[in-house]
Coordinates of C-alpha atoms in Angstrom, one line a residue:
M1 CA 206.4 -39.1 132.7
T2 CA 203.6 -41.0 134.3
P3 CA 202.4 -39.7 137.7
L4 CA 203.7 -43.1 139.2
E5 CA 207.2 -42.5 137.6
M6 CA 207.2 -39.1 138.8
V7 CA 206.6 -40.4 142.3
A8 CA 209.4 -43.0 142.0
V9 CA 211.8 -40.1 140.9
L10 CA 210.6 -37.8 143.7
A11 CA 211.6 -40.8 146.1
A12 CA 214.7 -41.6 144.5
G13 CA 215.9 -37.9 145.0
V14 CA 214.9 -38.1 148.9
A15 CA 216.9 -41.3 149.1
G16 CA 219.8 -39.9 147.0
G17 CA 220.0 -36.8 149.0
G18 CA 220.0 -38.6 152.3
I19 CA 222.5 -41.0 151.0
N20 CA 224.9 -38.6 149.7
A21 CA 225.1 -36.6 153.1
V22 CA 225.8 -39.8 155.2
V23 CA 227.6 -42.1 152.5
G24 CA 228.2 -40.1 149.2
N25 CA 226.7 -42.5 146.8
G26 CA 223.2 -41.4 146.1
S27 CA 223.7 -41.3 142.3
L28 CA 223.3 -45.2 142.4
I29 CA 219.7 -44.6 143.4
T30 CA 218.8 -41.7 141.3
F31 CA 220.6 -42.4 138.1
P32 CA 219.1 -46.0 137.6
T33 CA 215.6 -44.6 138.3
L34 CA 215.9 -42.0 135.7
L35 CA 217.3 -44.8 133.2
A36 CA 214.4 -46.9 134.3
V37 CA 211.6 -44.2 133.5
G38 CA 213.2 -43.7 129.9
L39 CA 215.6 -41.0 129.8
P40 CA 218.5 -41.7 127.6
P41 CA 221.8 -42.3 129.6
I42 CA 223.7 -39.0 129.3
T43 CA 220.6 -37.0 129.7
A44 CA 219.9 -38.9 133.0
N45 CA 223.5 -38.4 134.1
V46 CA 223.3 -34.5 133.5
S47 CA 219.7 -34.2 134.8
N48 CA 220.5 -36.2 137.9
N49 CA 223.7 -34.0 138.6
I50 CA 221.9 -30.8 138.6
G51 CA 218.9 -32.3 140.7
L52 CA 221.1 -33.4 143.5
V53 CA 222.7 -29.8 144.1
P54 CA 220.3 -28.7 146.4
G55 CA 220.5 -32.0 148.4
G56 CA 224.1 -31.1 148.7
I57 CA 223.4 -27.8 149.9
T58 CA 221.2 -29.2 152.8
G59 CA 223.6 -31.8 153.5
V60 CA 226.3 -29.1 154.1
M61 CA 224.2 -27.1 156.3
G62 CA 223.4 -30.3 158.3
Y63 CA 227.1 -31.0 159.1
R64 CA 228.1 -27.2 160.0
P65 CA 229.4 -28.2 163.5
E66 CA 231.8 -30.6 161.9
L67 CA 232.9 -28.0 159.4
K68 CA 234.4 -25.6 162.0
G69 CA 238.2 -25.2 161.8
Q70 CA 238.2 -26.5 158.2
R71 CA 237.9 -23.3 156.3
E72 CA 241.7 -22.9 155.3
R73 CA 241.9 -26.6 154.3
L74 CA 238.8 -26.4 152.2
L75 CA 239.7 -23.2 150.7
R76 CA 243.1 -25.2 149.5
L77 CA 241.1 -27.9 148.1
A78 CA 238.3 -26.3 146.3
P79 CA 240.0 -25.4 143.4
A80 CA 241.0 -28.9 142.7
S81 CA 237.3 -29.9 143.0
V82 CA 236.0 -27.2 140.6
V83 CA 238.9 -27.6 137.9
G84 CA 238.6 -31.2 137.9
S85 CA 235.0 -31.1 137.8
L86 CA 235.1 -28.9 134.5
A87 CA 237.7 -31.4 133.0
G88 CA 235.1 -34.5 133.6
G89 CA 232.0 -32.7 132.3
L90 CA 234.0 -31.6 129.1
L91 CA 234.9 -35.2 128.8
L92 CA 231.4 -36.4 129.1
L93 CA 230.4 -33.7 126.5
T94 CA 233.0 -34.6 124.1
L95 CA 233.4 -38.2 124.3
P96 CA 231.4 -40.5 122.1
E97 CA 227.9 -41.3 123.6
S98 CA 228.6 -45.1 122.7
S99 CA 231.3 -45.0 125.0
F100 CA 229.5 -43.6 128.1
N101 CA 227.4 -46.9 128.9
V102 CA 230.7 -48.9 129.1
I103 CA 232.6 -46.4 131.2
V104 CA 229.8 -45.7 133.8
S105 CA 229.5 -49.4 134.1
V106 CA 233.0 -49.5 135.1
L107 CA 232.7 -46.5 137.4
I108 CA 229.5 -48.0 138.9
A109 CA 231.4 -51.3 139.4
M110 CA 234.1 -49.3 141.1
S111 CA 231.8 -47.4 143.3
C112 CA 229.9 -50.5 144.5
A113 CA 233.3 -52.0 145.6
L114 CA 234.1 -48.8 147.3
V115 CA 230.7 -49.3 149.3
L116 CA 231.5 -52.7 150.4
I117 CA 234.9 -52.1 151.5
Q118 CA 234.2 -48.7 153.1
P119 CA 234.1 -50.1 156.7
K120 CA 237.4 -52.0 156.4
L121 CA 239.0 -49.0 154.7
S122 CA 237.6 -46.5 157.3
S123 CA 239.2 -48.6 160.1
L124 CA 242.5 -49.1 158.5
L125 CA 242.4 -45.1 157.7
A126 CA 241.7 -44.2 161.2
A127 CA 245.0 -45.1 162.8
R128 CA 247.0 -43.5 159.9
P129 CA 248.7 -40.0 161.1
G130 CA 248.5 -37.3 158.7
R131 CA 249.2 -33.6 158.3
E132 CA 246.8 -30.6 158.3
H133 CA 246.3 -30.0 154.9
G134 CA 247.4 -33.4 153.3
G135 CA 250.1 -31.8 150.9
P136 CA 250.3 -31.9 147.2
W137 CA 249.1 -35.4 146.8
L138 CA 245.7 -34.4 148.4
W139 CA 245.2 -31.7 146.2
L140 CA 246.2 -33.7 143.2
G141 CA 243.7 -36.4 144.5
T142 CA 241.0 -34.3 145.1
L143 CA 241.4 -32.9 141.4
A144 CA 241.1 -36.5 140.0
A145 CA 238.0 -36.9 142.3
G146 CA 236.6 -34.0 140.9
A147 CA 237.1 -35.3 137.2
Y148 CA 235.6 -38.3 138.2
G149 CA 232.6 -36.5 139.6
G150 CA 232.1 -34.0 136.7
Y151 CA 232.0 -37.3 134.3
F152 CA 229.8 -39.5 136.5
G153 CA 229.0 -38.5 140.4
A154 CA 228.3 -42.2 142.0
G155 CA 230.9 -43.0 144.5
Q156 CA 233.1 -39.7 144.2
G157 CA 232.0 -38.8 147.8
I158 CA 233.7 -42.3 149.2
L159 CA 236.7 -41.7 146.9
V160 CA 237.0 -38.4 148.7
I161 CA 236.9 -39.6 152.1
G162 CA 239.5 -42.3 151.3
L163 CA 241.8 -39.8 150.1
M164 CA 241.6 -37.4 152.9
G165 CA 241.4 -40.4 155.6
I166 CA 244.8 -41.4 154.1
M167 CA 246.5 -37.8 153.9
L168 CA 244.9 -36.3 157.2
D169 CA 244.9 -37.2 160.7
E170 CA 241.3 -36.2 161.4
K171 CA 237.9 -37.6 162.7
L172 CA 236.1 -39.4 160.0
Q173 CA 232.7 -37.3 160.8
R174 CA 234.9 -34.1 160.2
I175 CA 236.3 -35.7 156.9
N176 CA 232.6 -36.7 156.0
A177 CA 231.6 -32.8 156.6
A178 CA 234.6 -31.7 154.2
K179 CA 233.5 -34.3 151.7
N180 CA 230.2 -33.0 151.5
V181 CA 231.5 -29.4 150.6
L182 CA 233.9 -30.7 147.9
V183 CA 231.5 -32.9 146.2
L184 CA 228.8 -29.9 146.3
L185 CA 231.5 -27.8 144.4
V186 CA 231.9 -30.6 141.9
N187 CA 228.3 -31.0 141.3
F188 CA 227.7 -27.3 141.4
T189 CA 230.4 -26.7 138.7
A190 CA 229.4 -29.7 136.3
A191 CA 225.6 -28.5 137.0
V192 CA 226.4 -25.0 135.5
L193 CA 228.3 -26.6 132.6
Y194 CA 225.6 -29.0 131.8
A195 CA 222.8 -26.3 132.2
L196 CA 224.6 -24.4 129.6
V197 CA 225.3 -26.9 126.7
A198 CA 223.7 -30.3 127.5
D199 CA 220.5 -31.9 126.8
V200 CA 218.6 -31.6 130.4
D201 CA 215.1 -33.0 131.2
W202 CA 214.1 -30.2 133.6
Q203 CA 211.1 -32.3 134.9
A204 CA 213.5 -34.8 136.0
V205 CA 215.9 -32.0 137.7
L206 CA 212.7 -30.6 139.5
L207 CA 211.8 -33.9 140.9
V208 CA 215.0 -34.9 142.0
A209 CA 216.0 -31.6 143.3
L210 CA 212.8 -31.5 145.5
G211 CA 213.5 -35.1 146.9
S212 CA 217.2 -34.4 147.5
T213 CA 216.6 -31.3 149.4
M214 CA 214.5 -33.0 151.8
G215 CA 216.9 -36.0 151.6
G216 CA 220.2 -34.2 152.3
F217 CA 218.4 -32.5 155.3
L218 CA 217.1 -35.9 156.8
G219 CA 220.3 -37.5 155.9
A220 CA 222.6 -35.1 157.8
R221 CA 220.1 -35.2 161.1
V222 CA 219.5 -38.7 161.3
G223 CA 221.5 -40.8 158.8
R224 CA 224.0 -42.0 161.0
K225 CA 221.5 -44.0 163.1
L226 CA 220.7 -45.9 159.9
P227 CA 221.7 -49.4 159.8
A228 CA 224.9 -49.2 157.7
T229 CA 225.0 -52.9 156.4
I230 CA 221.3 -52.5 154.8
L231 CA 222.2 -49.3 153.5
R232 CA 225.4 -50.6 151.7
G233 CA 223.5 -53.7 150.4
A234 CA 220.7 -51.6 149.0
I235 CA 223.1 -49.3 147.1
V236 CA 225.1 -52.4 145.6
C237 CA 222.0 -54.1 144.6
I238 CA 220.9 -51.0 142.8
G239 CA 224.3 -50.5 141.1
V240 CA 224.2 -54.0 139.8
V241 CA 220.8 -53.3 138.2
A242 CA 222.3 -50.3 136.7
I243 CA 225.2 -52.0 135.2
V244 CA 222.8 -54.6 133.6
K245 CA 220.7 -51.9 132.3
L246 CA 223.3 -49.8 130.9
L247 CA 225.2 -52.9 129.2
A248 CA 221.9 -54.2 127.7
Q249 CA 221.1 -51.3 125.8
P250 CA 222.0 -51.3 122.2

C-alpha cells in the first residue's frame, strides 16, 4: 500500500469500529476500502473480519452498563453465534471464489435495505412483548445470523437487533449491547479460522485493527449523538459503491 492508501484504511477502521458499536454495519466502510486499495475480495473480507475484532472488544467495553443482568441470556446464545460463525467461515473457504462477488453483493444489498428500514423496524419492534431469553426461535435465528457473519460480516448486527427485538421484551440500548457481544463472538471465531487457513493481508489487518480499536471506543461513548440519518445515508452510498465494484470485476 502507498502511504495515502494506508491512511485511508486506518480511517476506514476508525469509522467501521465506531459504526459497528452503534449501528452494526461497519464492514460496509472497511470492506469497500480494502477493495479500493487493491485487495482481492476474499482476502479483503477475511482481513477485514480479523481487523474489526479489537474494535468489537472496545465497543463491548463501552456498553458495559447496558450488559448488566444479561449474563444468562448471552450464555444461552453464545454457542449459536460460535457454531454459526464456523459454518459461515467454512462456506467462505469452500465455495468457489467466483461465487463470492455475487453472494456478497446480495448480502450488501440486504444490509443496505436493513439500514434504511431500521428506524421503522425499531419502532414496530419496541411495542412487541417478548420473553426473557427468546426461546428456541431466537437461538436458531442467532445461529443463522452467525453463519451470515462468518461468511460476510456487514449487516449481521442489524439482523441480530431485529431478531432480539422481535423475541425479547427489552430496551433497544440493552439489545444493542447484547448484539455487540454476539457479533464479537462471531467475528472472533471467524478470525481464528481465517488466521489458520485463509490468505490474510496482515498489513491491512493491523491498520483496520488500530483504527477499529479507536472507533469502537469512540462509537460506544459518543455514537448515539451522531445524526442517524446522515450515518445511514453514508453507509448505503458506500454499500452501493461496493456492489458496483464487486459486480464489475471480471
